[in-house]
PDB file of C-alpha atoms in Angstrom:
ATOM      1  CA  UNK A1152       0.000   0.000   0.000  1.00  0.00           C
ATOM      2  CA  UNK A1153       1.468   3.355  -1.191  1.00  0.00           C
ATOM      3  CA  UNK A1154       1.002   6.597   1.459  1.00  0.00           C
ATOM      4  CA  UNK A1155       1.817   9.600  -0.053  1.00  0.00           C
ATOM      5  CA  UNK A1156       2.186  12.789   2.095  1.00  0.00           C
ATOM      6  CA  UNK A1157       3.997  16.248   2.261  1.00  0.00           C
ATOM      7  CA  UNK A1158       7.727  16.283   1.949  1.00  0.00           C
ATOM      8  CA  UNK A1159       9.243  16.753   5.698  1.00  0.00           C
ATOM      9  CA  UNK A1160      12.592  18.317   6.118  1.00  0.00           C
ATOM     10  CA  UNK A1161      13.835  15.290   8.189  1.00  0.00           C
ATOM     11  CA  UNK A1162      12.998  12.748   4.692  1.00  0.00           C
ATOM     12  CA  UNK A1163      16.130  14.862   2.991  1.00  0.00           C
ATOM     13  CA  UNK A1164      18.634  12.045   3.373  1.00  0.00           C
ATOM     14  CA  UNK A1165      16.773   9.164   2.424  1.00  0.00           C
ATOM     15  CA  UNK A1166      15.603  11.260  -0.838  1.00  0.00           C
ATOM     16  CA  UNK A1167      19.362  12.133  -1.762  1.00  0.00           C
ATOM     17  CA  UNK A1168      20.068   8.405  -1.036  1.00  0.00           C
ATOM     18  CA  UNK A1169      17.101   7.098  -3.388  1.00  0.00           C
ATOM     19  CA  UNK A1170      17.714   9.762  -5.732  1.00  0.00           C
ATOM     20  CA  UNK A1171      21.624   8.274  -6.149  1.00  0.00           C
ATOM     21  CA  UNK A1172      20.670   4.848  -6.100  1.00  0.00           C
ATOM     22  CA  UNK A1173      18.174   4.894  -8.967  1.00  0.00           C
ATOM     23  CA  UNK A1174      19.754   6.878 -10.983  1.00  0.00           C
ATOM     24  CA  UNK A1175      22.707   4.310 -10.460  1.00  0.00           C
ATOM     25  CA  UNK A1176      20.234   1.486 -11.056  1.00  0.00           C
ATOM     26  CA  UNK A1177      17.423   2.319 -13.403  1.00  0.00           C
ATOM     27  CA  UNK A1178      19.051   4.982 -15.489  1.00  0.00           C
ATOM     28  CA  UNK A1179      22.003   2.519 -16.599  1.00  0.00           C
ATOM     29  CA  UNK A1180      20.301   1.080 -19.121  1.00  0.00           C
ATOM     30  CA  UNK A1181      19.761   4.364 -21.299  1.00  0.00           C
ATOM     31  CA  UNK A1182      23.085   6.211 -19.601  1.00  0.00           C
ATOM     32  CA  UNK A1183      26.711   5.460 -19.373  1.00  0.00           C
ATOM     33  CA  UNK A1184      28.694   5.393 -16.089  1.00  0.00           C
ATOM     34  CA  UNK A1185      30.082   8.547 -16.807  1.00  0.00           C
ATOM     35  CA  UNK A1186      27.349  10.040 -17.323  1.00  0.00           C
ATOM     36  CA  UNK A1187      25.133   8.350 -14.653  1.00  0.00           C
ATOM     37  CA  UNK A1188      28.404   9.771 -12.123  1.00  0.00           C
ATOM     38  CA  UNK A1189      27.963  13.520 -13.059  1.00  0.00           C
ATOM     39  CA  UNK A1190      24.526  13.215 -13.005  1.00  0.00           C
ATOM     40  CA  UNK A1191      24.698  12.051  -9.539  1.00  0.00           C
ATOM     41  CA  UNK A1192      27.776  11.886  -8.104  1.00  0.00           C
ATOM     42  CA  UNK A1193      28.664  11.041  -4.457  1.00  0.00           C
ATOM     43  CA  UNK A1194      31.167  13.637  -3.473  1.00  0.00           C
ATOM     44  CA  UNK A1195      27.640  15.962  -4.475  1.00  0.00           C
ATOM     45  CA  UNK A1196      25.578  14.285  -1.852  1.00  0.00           C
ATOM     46  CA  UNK A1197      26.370  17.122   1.237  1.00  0.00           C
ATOM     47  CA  UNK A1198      25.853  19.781  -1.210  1.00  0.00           C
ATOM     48  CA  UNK A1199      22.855  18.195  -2.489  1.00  0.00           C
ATOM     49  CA  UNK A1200      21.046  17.820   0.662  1.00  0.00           C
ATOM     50  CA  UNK A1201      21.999  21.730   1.669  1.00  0.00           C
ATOM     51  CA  UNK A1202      19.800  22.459  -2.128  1.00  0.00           C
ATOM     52  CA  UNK A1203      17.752  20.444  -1.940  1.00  0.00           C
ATOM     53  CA  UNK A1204      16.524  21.006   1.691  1.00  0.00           C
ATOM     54  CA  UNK A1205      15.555  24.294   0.478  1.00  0.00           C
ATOM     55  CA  UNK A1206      13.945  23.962  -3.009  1.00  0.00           C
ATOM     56  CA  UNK A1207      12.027  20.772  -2.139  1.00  0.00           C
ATOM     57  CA  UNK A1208      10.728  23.190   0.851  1.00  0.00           C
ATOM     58  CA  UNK A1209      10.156  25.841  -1.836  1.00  0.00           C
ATOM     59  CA  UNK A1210       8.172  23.663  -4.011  1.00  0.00           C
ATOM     60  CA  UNK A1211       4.661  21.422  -4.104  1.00  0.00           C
ATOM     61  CA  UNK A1212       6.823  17.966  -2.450  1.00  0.00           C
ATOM     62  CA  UNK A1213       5.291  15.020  -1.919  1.00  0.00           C
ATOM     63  CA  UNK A1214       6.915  11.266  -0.778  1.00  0.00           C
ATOM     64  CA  UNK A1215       5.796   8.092  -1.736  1.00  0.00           C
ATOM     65  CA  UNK A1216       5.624   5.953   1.725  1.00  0.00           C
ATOM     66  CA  UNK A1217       5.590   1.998   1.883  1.00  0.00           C
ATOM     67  CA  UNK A1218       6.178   0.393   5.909  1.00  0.00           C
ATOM     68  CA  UNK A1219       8.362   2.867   7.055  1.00  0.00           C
ATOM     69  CA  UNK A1220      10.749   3.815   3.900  1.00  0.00           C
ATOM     70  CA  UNK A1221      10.453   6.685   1.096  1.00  0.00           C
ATOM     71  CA  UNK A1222      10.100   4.987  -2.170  1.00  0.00           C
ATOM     72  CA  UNK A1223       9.219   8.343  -4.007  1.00  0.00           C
ATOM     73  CA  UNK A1224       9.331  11.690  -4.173  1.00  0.00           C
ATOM     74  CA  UNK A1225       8.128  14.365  -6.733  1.00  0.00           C
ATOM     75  CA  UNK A1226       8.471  18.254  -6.838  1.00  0.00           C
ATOM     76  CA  UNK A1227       6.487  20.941  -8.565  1.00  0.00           C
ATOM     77  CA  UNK A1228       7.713  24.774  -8.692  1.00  0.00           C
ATOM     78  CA  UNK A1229       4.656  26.895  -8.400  1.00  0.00           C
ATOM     79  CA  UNK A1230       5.449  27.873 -12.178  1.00  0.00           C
ATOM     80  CA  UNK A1231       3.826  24.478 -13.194  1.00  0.00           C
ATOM     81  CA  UNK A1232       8.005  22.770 -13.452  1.00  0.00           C
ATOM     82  CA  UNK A1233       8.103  19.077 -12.528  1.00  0.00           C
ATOM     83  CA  UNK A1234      11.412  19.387 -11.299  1.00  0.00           C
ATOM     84  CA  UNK A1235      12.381  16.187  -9.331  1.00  0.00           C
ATOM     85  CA  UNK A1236      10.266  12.287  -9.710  1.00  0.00           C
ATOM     86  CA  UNK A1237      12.314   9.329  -8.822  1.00  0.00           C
ATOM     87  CA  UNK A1238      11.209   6.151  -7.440  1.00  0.00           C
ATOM     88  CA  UNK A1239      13.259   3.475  -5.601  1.00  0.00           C
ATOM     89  CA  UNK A1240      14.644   0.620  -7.408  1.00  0.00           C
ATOM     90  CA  UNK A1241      12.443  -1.903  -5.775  1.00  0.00           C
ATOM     91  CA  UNK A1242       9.611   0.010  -6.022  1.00  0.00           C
ATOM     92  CA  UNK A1243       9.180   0.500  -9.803  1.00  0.00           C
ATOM     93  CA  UNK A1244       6.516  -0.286 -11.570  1.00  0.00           C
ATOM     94  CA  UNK A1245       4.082  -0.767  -8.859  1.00  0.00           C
ATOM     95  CA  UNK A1246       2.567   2.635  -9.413  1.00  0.00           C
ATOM     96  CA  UNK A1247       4.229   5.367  -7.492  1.00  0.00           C
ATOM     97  CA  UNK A1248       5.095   7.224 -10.040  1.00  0.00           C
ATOM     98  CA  UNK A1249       1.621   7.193 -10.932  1.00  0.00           C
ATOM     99  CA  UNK A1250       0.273   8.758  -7.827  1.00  0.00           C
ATOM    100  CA  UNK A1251       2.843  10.818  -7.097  1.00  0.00           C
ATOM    101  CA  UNK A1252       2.044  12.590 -10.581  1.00  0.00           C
ATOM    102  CA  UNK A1253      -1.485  12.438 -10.632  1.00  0.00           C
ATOM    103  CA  UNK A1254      -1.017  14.595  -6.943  1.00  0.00           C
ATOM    104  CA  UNK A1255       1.143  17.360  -8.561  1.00  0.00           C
ATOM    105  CA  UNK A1256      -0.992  17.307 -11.701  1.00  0.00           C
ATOM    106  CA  UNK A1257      -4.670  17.747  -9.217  1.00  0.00           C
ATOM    107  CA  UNK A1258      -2.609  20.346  -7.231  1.00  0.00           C
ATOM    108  CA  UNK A1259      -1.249  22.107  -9.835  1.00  0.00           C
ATOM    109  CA  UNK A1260      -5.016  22.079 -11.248  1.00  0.00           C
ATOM    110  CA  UNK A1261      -6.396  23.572  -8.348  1.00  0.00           C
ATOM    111  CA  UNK A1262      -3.854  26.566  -8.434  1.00  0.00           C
ATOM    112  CA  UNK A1263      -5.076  26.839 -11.942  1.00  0.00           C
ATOM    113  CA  UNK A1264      -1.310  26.619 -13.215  1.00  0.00           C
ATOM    114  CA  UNK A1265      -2.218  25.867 -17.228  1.00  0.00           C
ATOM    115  CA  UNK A1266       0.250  23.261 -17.685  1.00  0.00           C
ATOM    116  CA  UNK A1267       3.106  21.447 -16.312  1.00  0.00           C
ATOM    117  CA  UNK A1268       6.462  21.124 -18.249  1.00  0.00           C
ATOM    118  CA  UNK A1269       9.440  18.848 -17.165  1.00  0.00           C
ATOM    119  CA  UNK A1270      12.965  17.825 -18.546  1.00  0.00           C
ATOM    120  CA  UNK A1271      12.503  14.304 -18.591  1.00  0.00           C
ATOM    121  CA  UNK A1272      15.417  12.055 -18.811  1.00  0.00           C
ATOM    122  CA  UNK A1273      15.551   8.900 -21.594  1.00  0.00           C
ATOM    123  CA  UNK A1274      14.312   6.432 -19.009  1.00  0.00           C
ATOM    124  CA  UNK A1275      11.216   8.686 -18.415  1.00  0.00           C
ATOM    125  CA  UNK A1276      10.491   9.818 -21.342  1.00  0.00           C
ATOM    126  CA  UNK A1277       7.781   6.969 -22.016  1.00  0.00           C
ATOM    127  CA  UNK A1278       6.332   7.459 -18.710  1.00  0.00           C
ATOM    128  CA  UNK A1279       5.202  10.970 -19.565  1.00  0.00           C
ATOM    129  CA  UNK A1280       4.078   9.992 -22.933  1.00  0.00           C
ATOM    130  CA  UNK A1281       1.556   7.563 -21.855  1.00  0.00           C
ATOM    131  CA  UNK A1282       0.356  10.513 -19.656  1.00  0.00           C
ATOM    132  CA  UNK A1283       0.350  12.750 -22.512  1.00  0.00           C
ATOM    133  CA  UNK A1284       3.229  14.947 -22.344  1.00  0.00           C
ATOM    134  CA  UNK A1285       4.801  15.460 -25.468  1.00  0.00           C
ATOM    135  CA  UNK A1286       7.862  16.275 -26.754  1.00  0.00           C
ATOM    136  CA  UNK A1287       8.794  19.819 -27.185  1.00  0.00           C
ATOM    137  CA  UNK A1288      12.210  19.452 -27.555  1.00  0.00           C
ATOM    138  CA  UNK A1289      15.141  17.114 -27.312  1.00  0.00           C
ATOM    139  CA  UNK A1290      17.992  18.642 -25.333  1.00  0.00           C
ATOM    140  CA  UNK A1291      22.011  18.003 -25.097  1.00  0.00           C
ATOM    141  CA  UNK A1292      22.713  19.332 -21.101  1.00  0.00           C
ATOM    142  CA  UNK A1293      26.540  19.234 -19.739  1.00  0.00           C
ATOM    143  CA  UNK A1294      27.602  18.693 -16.233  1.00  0.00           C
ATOM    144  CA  UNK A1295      31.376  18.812 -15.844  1.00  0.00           C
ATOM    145  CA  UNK A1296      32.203  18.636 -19.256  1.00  0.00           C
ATOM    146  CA  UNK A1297      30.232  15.011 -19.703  1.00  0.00           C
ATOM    147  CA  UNK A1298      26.946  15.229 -22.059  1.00  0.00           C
ATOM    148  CA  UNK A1299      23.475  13.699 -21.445  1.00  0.00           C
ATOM    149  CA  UNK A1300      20.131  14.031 -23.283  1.00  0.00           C
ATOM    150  CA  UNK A1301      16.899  14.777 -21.737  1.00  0.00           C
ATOM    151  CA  UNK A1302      13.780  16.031 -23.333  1.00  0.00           C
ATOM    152  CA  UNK A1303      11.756  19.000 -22.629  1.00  0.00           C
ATOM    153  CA  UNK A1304       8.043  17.991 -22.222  1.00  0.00           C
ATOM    154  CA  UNK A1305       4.789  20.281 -21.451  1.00  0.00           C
ATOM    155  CA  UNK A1306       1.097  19.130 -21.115  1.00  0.00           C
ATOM    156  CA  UNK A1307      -1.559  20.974 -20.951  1.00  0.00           C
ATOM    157  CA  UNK A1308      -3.580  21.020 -17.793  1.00  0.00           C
TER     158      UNK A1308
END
């Protein structure tokens, strides 16, 4: 049974640890190990929690909860950006990625923000398809000199 509920300051280190750990996991298939490293790197973890702390504060945040661990977590700026939707490695596929969108998408509704775009990365990309996003762009984006592709995605709310 998935819980999902408002992101809490103290979840910060178990959503930089499941943030590393899928992207390590679930993102190899359609990213190198390079790539997959700058993307989320280790030595970035301390300065990710400081940055994160603060914009997942900032932002509509909600975590997916099943027992007593964080299996999700999604962020929406009040701009309509879908910033931030991981879900644990052992969790995929059994629909947290689901709710956790359908939450920002209804609250993001009810502020009347129009639509929602996102950078979605090639693992994703399908995901937000079959909720119709489309494609607005493919994109080339650099972190420490190493290149990865994303695409920029919008739907209409």
């Amino acid at each position: 049974m998935i819980a999902l509920r408002k992101y809490e300051d103290s979840d910060i280190e178990e959503i930089v640890t499941l943030f590393y750990e899928t992207v390590h996991t679930i993102n190899a298939r359609d990213y190198s190990p390079e790539q997959l490293d700058v993307w989320a790197s280790r030595d970035d973890q301390e300065t990710r929690i400081a940055a994160w702390r603060s914009s997942l504060r900032r932002h509509m945040t909600y975590v997916a909860v099943m027992g007593d661990s964080i299996v999700g977590f999604a962020d929406l700026t009040l701009e309509g950006y879908l910033d931030r939707l991981y879900v644990h490695k052992d969790a995929q596929g059994q629909g947290v990625a689901t709710a956790l969108v359908n939450t920002l998408e209804s609250e993001a509704a009810r502020l009347r923000i129009r639509g929602i775009n996102t950078d979605a990365s090639v693992t994703a990309k399908s995901f937000f398809e079959r909720r119709g996003y489309v494609v607005i762009a493919s994109q080339i984006v650099e972190r420490k000199g190493v290149q990865l592709v994303n695409f920029k995605m919008h739907k209409s709310l």
